[in-house]
Short mmCIF file of C-alpha atoms and ligand atoms in Angstrom, two decimals:
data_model
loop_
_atom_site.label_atom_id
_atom_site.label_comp_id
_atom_site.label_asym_id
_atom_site.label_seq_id
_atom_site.Cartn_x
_atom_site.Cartn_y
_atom_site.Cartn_z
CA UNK A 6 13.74 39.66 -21.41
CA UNK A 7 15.37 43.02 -22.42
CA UNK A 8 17.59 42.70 -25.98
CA UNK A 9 20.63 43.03 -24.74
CA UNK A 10 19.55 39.94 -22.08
CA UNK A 11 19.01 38.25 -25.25
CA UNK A 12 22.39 39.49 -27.59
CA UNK A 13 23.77 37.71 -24.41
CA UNK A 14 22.00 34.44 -23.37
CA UNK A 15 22.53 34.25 -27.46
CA UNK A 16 25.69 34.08 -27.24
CA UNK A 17 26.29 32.63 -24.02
CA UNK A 18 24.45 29.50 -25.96
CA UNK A 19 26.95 29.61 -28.93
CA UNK A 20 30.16 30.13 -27.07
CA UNK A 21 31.41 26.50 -27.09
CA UNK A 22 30.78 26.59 -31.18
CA UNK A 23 32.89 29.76 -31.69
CA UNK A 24 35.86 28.57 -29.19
CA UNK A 25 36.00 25.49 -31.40
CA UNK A 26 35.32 27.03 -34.36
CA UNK A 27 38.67 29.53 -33.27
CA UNK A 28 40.73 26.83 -32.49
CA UNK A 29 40.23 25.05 -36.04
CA UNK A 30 41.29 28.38 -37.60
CA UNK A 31 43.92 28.74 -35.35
CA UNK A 32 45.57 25.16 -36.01
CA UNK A 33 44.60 25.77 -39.75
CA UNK A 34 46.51 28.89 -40.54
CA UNK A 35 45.84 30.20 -43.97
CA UNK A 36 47.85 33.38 -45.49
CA UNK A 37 46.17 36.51 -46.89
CA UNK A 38 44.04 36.23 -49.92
CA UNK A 39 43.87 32.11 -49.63
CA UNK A 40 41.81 32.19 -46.02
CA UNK A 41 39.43 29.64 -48.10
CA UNK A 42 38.68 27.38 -45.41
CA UNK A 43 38.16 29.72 -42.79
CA UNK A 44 35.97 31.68 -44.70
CA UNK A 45 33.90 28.71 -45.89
CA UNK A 46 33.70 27.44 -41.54
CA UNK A 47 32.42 31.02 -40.61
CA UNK A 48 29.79 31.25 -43.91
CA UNK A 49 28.91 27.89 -42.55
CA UNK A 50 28.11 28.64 -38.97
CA UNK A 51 26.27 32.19 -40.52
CA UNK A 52 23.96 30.09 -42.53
CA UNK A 53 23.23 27.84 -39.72
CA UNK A 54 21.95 30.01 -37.73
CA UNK A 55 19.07 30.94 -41.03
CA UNK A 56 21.35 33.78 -42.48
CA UNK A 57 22.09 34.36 -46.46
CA UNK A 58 25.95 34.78 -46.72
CA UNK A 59 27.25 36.45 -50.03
CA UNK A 60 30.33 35.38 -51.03
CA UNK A 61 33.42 36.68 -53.50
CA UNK A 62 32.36 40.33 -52.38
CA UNK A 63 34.53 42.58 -54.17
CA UNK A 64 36.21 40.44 -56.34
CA UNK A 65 37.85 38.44 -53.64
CA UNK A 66 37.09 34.35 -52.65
CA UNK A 67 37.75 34.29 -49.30
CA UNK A 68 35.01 38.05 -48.74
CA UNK A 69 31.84 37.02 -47.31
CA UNK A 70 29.18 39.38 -46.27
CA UNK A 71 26.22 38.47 -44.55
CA UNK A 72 22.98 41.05 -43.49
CA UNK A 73 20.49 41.29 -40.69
CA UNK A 74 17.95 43.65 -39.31
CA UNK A 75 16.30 46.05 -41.23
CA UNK A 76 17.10 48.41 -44.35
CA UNK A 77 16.42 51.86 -44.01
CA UNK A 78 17.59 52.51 -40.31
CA UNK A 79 21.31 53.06 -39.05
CA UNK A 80 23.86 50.47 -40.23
CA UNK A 81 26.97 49.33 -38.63
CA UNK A 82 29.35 46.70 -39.91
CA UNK A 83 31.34 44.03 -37.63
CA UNK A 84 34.51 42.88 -39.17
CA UNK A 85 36.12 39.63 -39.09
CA UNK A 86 39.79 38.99 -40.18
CA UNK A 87 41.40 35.71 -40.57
CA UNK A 88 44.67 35.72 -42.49
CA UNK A 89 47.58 33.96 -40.61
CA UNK A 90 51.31 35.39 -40.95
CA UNK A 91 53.70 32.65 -42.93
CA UNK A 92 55.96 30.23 -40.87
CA UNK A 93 54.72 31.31 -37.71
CA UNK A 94 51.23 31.23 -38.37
CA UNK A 95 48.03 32.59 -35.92
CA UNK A 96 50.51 35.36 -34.16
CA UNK A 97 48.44 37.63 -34.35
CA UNK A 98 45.67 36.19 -33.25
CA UNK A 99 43.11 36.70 -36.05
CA UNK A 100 41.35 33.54 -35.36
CA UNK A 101 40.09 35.11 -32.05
CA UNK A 102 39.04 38.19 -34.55
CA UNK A 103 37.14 36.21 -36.29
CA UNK A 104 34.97 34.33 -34.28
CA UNK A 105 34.55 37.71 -31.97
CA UNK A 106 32.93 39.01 -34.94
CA UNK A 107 30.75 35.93 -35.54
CA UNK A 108 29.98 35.69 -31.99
CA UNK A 109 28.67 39.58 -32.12
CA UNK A 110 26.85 38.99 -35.28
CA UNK A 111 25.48 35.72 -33.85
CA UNK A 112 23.96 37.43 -30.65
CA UNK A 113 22.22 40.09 -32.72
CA UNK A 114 20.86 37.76 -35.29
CA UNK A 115 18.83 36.27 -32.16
CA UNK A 116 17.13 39.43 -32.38
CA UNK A 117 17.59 40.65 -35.70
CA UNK A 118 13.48 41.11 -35.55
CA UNK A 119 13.74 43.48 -32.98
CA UNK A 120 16.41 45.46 -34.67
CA UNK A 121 15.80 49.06 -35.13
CA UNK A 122 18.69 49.47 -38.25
CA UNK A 123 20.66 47.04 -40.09
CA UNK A 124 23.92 44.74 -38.75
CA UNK A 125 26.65 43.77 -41.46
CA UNK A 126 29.19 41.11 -40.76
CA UNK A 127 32.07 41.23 -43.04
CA UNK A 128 34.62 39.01 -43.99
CA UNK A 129 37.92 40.59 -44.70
CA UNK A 130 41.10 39.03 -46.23
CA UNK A 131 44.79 39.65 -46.17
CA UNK A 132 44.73 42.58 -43.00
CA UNK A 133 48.51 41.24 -43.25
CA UNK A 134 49.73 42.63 -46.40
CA UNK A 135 47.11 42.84 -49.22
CA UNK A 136 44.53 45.15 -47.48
CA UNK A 137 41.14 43.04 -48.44
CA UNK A 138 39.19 46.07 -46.85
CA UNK A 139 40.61 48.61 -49.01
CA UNK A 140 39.31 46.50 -52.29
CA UNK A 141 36.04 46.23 -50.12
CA UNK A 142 35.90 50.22 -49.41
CA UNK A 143 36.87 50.78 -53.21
CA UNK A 144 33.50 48.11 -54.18
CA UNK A 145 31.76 50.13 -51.76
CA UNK A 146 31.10 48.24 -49.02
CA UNK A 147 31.36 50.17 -46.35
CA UNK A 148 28.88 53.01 -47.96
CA UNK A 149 26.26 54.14 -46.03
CA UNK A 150 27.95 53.09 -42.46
CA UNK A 151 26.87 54.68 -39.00
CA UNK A 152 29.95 52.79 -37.45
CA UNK A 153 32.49 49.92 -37.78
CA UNK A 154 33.98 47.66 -35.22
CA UNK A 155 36.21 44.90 -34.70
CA UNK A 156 38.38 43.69 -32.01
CA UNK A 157 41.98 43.03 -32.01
CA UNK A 158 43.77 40.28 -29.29
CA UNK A 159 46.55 42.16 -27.49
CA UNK A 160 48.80 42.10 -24.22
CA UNK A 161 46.25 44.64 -22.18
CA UNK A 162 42.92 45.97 -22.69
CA UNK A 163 43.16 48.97 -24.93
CA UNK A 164 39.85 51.10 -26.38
CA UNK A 165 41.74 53.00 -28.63
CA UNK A 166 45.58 53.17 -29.76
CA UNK A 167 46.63 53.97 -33.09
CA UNK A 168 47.71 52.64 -36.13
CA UNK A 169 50.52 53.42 -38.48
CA UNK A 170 50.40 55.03 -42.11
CA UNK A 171 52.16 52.64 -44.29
CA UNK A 172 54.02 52.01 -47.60
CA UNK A 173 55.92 49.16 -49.19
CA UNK A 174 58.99 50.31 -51.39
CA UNK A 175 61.22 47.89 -52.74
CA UNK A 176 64.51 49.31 -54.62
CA UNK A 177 66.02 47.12 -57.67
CA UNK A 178 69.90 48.39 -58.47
CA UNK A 179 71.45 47.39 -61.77
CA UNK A 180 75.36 47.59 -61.67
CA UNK A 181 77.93 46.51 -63.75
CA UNK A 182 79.07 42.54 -63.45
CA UNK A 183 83.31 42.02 -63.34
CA UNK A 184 85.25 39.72 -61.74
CA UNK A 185 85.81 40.91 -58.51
CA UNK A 186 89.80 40.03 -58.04
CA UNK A 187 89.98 40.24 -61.09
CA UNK A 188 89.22 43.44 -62.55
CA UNK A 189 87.15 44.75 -59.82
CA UNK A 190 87.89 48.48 -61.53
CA UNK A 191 85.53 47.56 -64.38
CA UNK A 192 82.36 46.42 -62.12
CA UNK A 193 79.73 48.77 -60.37
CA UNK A 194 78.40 46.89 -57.45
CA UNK A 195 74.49 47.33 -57.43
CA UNK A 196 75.00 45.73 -53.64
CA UNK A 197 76.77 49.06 -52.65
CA UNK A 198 73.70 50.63 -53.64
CA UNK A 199 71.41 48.77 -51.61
CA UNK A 200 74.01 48.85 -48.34
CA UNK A 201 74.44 52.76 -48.97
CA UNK A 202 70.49 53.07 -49.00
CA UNK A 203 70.42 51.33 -45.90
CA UNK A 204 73.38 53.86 -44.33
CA UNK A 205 71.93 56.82 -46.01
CA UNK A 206 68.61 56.23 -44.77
CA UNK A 207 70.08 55.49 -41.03
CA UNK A 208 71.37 58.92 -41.48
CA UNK A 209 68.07 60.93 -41.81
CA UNK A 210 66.88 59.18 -38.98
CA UNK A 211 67.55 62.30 -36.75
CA UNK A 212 65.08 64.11 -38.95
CA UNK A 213 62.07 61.91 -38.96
CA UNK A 214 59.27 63.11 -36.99
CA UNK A 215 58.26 61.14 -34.02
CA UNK A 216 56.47 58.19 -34.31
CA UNK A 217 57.84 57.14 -37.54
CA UNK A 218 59.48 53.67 -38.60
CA UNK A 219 61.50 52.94 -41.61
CA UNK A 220 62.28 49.64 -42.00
CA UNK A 221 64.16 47.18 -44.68
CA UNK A 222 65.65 43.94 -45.02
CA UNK A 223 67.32 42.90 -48.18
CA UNK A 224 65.84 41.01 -50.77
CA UNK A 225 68.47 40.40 -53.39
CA UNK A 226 72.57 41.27 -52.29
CA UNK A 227 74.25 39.39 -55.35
CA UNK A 228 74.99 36.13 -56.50
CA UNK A 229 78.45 35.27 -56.26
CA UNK A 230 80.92 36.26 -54.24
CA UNK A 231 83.50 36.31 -57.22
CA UNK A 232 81.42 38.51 -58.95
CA UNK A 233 80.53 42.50 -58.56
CA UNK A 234 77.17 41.90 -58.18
CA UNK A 235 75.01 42.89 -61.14
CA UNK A 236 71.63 43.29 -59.18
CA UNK A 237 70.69 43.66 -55.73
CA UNK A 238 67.27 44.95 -54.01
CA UNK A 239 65.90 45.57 -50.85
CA UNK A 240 62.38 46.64 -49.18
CA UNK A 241 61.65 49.24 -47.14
CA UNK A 242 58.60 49.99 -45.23
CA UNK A 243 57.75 53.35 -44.22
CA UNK A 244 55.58 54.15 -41.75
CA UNK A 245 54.20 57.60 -40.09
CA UNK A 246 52.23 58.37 -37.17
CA UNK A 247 49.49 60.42 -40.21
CA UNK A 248 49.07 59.40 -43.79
CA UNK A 249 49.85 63.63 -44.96
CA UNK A 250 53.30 63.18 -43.57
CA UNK A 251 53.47 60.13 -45.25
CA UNK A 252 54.28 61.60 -48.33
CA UNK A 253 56.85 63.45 -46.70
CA UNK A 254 59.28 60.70 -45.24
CA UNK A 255 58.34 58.54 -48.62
CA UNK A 256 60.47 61.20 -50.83
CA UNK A 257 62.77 61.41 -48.15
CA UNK A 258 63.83 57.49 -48.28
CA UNK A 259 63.40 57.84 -52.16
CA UNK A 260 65.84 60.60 -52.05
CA UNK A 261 68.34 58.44 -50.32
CA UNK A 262 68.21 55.38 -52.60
CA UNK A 263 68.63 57.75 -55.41
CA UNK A 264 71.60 59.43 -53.93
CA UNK A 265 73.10 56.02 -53.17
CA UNK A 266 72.26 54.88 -57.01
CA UNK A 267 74.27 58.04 -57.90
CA UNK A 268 77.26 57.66 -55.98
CA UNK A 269 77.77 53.87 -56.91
CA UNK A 270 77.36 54.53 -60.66
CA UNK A 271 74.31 51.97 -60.20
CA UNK A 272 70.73 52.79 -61.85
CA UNK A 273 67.73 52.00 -59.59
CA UNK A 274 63.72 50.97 -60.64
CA UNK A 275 61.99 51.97 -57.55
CA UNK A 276 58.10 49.83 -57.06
CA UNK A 277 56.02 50.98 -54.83
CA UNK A 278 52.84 49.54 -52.82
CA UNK A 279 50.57 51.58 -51.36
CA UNK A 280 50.27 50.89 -47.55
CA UNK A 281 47.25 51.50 -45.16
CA UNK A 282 46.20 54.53 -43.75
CA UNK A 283 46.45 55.91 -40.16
CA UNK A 284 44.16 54.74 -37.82
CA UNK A 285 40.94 56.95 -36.82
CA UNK A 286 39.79 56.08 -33.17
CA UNK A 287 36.24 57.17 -33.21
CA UNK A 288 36.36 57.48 -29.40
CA UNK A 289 32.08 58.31 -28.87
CA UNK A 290 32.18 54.62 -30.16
CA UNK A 291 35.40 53.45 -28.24
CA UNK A 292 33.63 54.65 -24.73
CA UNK A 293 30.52 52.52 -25.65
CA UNK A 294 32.41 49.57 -26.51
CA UNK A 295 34.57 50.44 -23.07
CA UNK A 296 31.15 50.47 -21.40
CA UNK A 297 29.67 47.37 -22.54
CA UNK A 298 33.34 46.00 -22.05
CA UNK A 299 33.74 47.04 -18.09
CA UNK A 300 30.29 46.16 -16.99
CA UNK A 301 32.02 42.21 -17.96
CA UNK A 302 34.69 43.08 -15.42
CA UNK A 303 37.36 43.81 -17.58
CA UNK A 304 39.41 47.55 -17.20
CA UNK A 305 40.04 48.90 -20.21
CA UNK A 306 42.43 51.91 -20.43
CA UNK A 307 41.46 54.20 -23.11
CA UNK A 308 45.12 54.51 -24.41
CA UNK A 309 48.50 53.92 -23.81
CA UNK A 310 51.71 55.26 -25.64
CA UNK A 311 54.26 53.31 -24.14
CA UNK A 312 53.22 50.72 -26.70
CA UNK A 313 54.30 50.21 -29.86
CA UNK A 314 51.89 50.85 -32.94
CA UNK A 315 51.44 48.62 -36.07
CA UNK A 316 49.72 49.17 -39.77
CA UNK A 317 46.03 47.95 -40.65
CA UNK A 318 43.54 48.44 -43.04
CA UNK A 319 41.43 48.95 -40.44
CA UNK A 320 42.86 52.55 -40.43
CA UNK A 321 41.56 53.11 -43.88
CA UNK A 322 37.87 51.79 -42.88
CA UNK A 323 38.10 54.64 -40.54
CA UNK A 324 38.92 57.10 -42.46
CA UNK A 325 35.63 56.42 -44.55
CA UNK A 326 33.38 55.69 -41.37
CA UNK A 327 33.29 56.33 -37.90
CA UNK A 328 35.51 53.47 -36.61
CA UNK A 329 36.97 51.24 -33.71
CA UNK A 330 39.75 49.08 -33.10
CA UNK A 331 39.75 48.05 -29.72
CA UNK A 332 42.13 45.86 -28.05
CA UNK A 333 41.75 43.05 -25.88
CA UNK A 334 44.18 41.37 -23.71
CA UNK A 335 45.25 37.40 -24.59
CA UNK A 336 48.12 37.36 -21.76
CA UNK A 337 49.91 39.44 -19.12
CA UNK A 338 50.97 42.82 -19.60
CA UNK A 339 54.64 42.47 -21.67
CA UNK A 340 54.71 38.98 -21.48
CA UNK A 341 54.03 38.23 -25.52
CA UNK A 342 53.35 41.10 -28.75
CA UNK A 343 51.42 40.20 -32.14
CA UNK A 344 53.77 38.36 -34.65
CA UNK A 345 56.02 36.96 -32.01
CA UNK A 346 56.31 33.00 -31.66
CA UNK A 347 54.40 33.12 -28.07
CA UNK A 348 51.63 35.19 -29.11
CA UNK A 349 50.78 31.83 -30.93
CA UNK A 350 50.33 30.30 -28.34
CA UNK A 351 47.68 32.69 -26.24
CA UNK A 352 45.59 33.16 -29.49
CA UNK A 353 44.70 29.13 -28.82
CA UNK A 354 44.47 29.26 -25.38
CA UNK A 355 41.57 29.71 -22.51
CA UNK A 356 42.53 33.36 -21.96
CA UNK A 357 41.99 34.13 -25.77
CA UNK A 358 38.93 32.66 -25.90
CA UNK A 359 37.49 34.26 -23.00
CA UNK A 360 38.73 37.79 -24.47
CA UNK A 361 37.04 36.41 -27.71
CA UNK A 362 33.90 36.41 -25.74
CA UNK A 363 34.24 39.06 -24.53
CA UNK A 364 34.54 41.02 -27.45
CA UNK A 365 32.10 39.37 -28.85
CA UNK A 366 29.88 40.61 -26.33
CA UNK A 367 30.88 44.29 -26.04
CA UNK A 368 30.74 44.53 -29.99
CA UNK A 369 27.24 43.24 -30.01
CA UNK A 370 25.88 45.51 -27.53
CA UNK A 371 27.71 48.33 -28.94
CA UNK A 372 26.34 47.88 -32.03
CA UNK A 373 22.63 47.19 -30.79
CA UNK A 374 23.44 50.69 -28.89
CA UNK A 375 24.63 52.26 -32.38
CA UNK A 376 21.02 51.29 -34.16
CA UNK A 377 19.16 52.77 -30.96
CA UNK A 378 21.10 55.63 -29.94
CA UNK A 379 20.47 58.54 -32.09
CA UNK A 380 22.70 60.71 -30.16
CA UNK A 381 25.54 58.66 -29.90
CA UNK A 382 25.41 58.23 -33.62
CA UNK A 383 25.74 62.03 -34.11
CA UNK A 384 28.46 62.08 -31.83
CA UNK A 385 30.38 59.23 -33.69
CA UNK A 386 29.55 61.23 -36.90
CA UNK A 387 30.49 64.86 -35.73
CA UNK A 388 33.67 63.19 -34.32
CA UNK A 389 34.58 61.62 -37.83
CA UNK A 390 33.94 64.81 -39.75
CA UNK A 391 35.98 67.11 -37.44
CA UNK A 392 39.14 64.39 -38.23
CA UNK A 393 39.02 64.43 -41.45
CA UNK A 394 39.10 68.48 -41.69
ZN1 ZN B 12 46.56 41.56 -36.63
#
């Protein structure tokens, strides 16, 4: 039997175990950084099948690592994610992300003696807010990488589409407390400098380049309604289509909350939280993970910009290796998006699990290609290095 046969009959043989396994996660949604059970359940299912899983990589509890094949040769990395969003829980599906990337890793560690380089599977926390793979690039996990793949449940079959630059700021206005019938003349109303942040930002809108998203809610808009409010705060996230203009539209939202501090005699503290980067298609590994994909039946479009783009720290894998982030779809075309109350629903259901598979599938033989295929792996490589000039 040829590998790949056996990456497939592998598992073909497991693919009850990882549907169950993804519908435990799914019904036992954990948020970022506290993922503990599902990252015990997939260590578990790792070391039954006779493979050493490291755990706490990088300082974090819910990391895992595991390693097949053998040292010296390429290396590629298959990520799992498992975080669920609060209240709504698995909308975005990252149970199905994780057991595509056990699923994968399972299949090759059937033939992990054949294996001309080494396979990684990762466990990575908090992709919603937190950015585990960022504290696992900075431990250097992802050192020494030919390629890195995961899978992401969707409305349609996508090999490549990007991924937002991102960054968290959250302004904190002080004003002056009076009563606000009273002597309303004597209070500064650190509300007015939130809502003027919010206007003064809407304003700029006209100048932000395409692509970009600024977006707030507030956190904090007083606490009386007798009162000038003393404090008030809001968030903003600010998002651009590449992290160097990031910087750009960051000073120009930080300009406006400092205008709006200015003209309601407020002061303002200003935190900020690094995002993730943009997303890095490698596309010499997106049209081997498309190939491995379409000879399962499935029609993968290579893009498509008349959908809307999120934030991951996937994008900051791929700026340190050649990367993918393909998509697979979980329903019909328009009929449910990541982090809406439906989406729930398909990341539990048949459809899910048979784009779990699937995944699970193309990643494996796309990695088992990555090991073999010198010339793809130059491809990938030459590819990453012309992006990041
Ligand atoms: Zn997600």
């Amino acid at each position: 039997m040829a590998t790949s046969d056996k990456i497939l009959a592998a598992i073909a043989s497991q693919s009850d175990a990882l549907c169950s396994l993804s519908r435990r996660i799914h019904a036992n949604p954990e948020l970022r950084f506290a993922e503990h059970q599902a990252a015990a359940w997939l260590g578990a299912a790792v070391e039954a099948a006779g493979v050493p899983v490291e755990r706490n990589v990088a300082g974090m509890a819910t990391a895992f690592r595991a390693r097949i094949g053998r040292p010296g040769g390429a290396r590629v990395a298959i990520l799992a994610e498992y975080d669920a969003l609060p209240e709504i829980g698995h909308a975005c599906g990252h149970n199905l992300i994780a057991t595509g990337a056990l699923g994968a890793f399972l299949g090759l560690a059937a033939v992990r003696d054949d294996l001309p380089g080494e396979v990684l599977l990762l466990g990575t926390p908090a992709e919603e807010g937190g950015g585990g793979k960022i504290k696992l690039i900075d431990a250097g996990a992802f050192e020494g990488l030919d390629a890195a793949m995961m899978f992401h449940p969707f409305d349609r079959d996508l090999l490549a589409h990007g991924a937002l630059a991102s960054e968290w700021l959250t302004f904190a206005f002080t004003g002056k407390p009076s009563h606000a019938a009273g002597a309303p003349w004597d209070g500064n109303s650190a509300l007015s400098g939130v809502i003027q942040t919010f206007n003064l930002i809407d304003s700029q809108r006209v100048h932000f380049r395409d692509g970009s998203r600024v977006h707030g809610f507030i956190t904090n808009g007083g606490q009386a309604v007798n009162i000038i409010p003393e404090h008030a705060a809001c968030q903003f996230s600010v998002r651009a289509t590449e992290t160097g203009y990031l910087g750009v539209l960051v000073e120009q939202v930080l300009g406006c909350a400092r205008a709006a501090a200015l003209a309601t005699r407020t002061t303002l503290h200003v935190s900020r939280e690094k995002g993730y980067a943009d997303m890095r298609n490698n596309m010499s590994l997106a049209r081997a993970f498309g190939r491995h994909l379409s000879a399962q039946g499935r029609a993968p479009a290579e893009g498509d910009d008349t959908v809307g783009q999120g934030s991951t720290d996937m994008g900051d894998v791929s700026h340190v290796v050649p990367a993918i982030h393909p998509y697979l779809g979980i329903c019909e075309k328009n009929a449910s998006m990541c982090h809406q109350h439906d989406f729930v629903k398909h990341a539990g259901s048949d459809r899910g699990m048979e784009a779990m598979l699937a995944a699970a599938r193309a990643m494996a033989l796309t990695a088992e290609e990555v090991l073999r295929d010198g010339a793809l792996r130059s491809a990938a490589r030459a590819e990453f290095d012309a992006a990041r000039r």
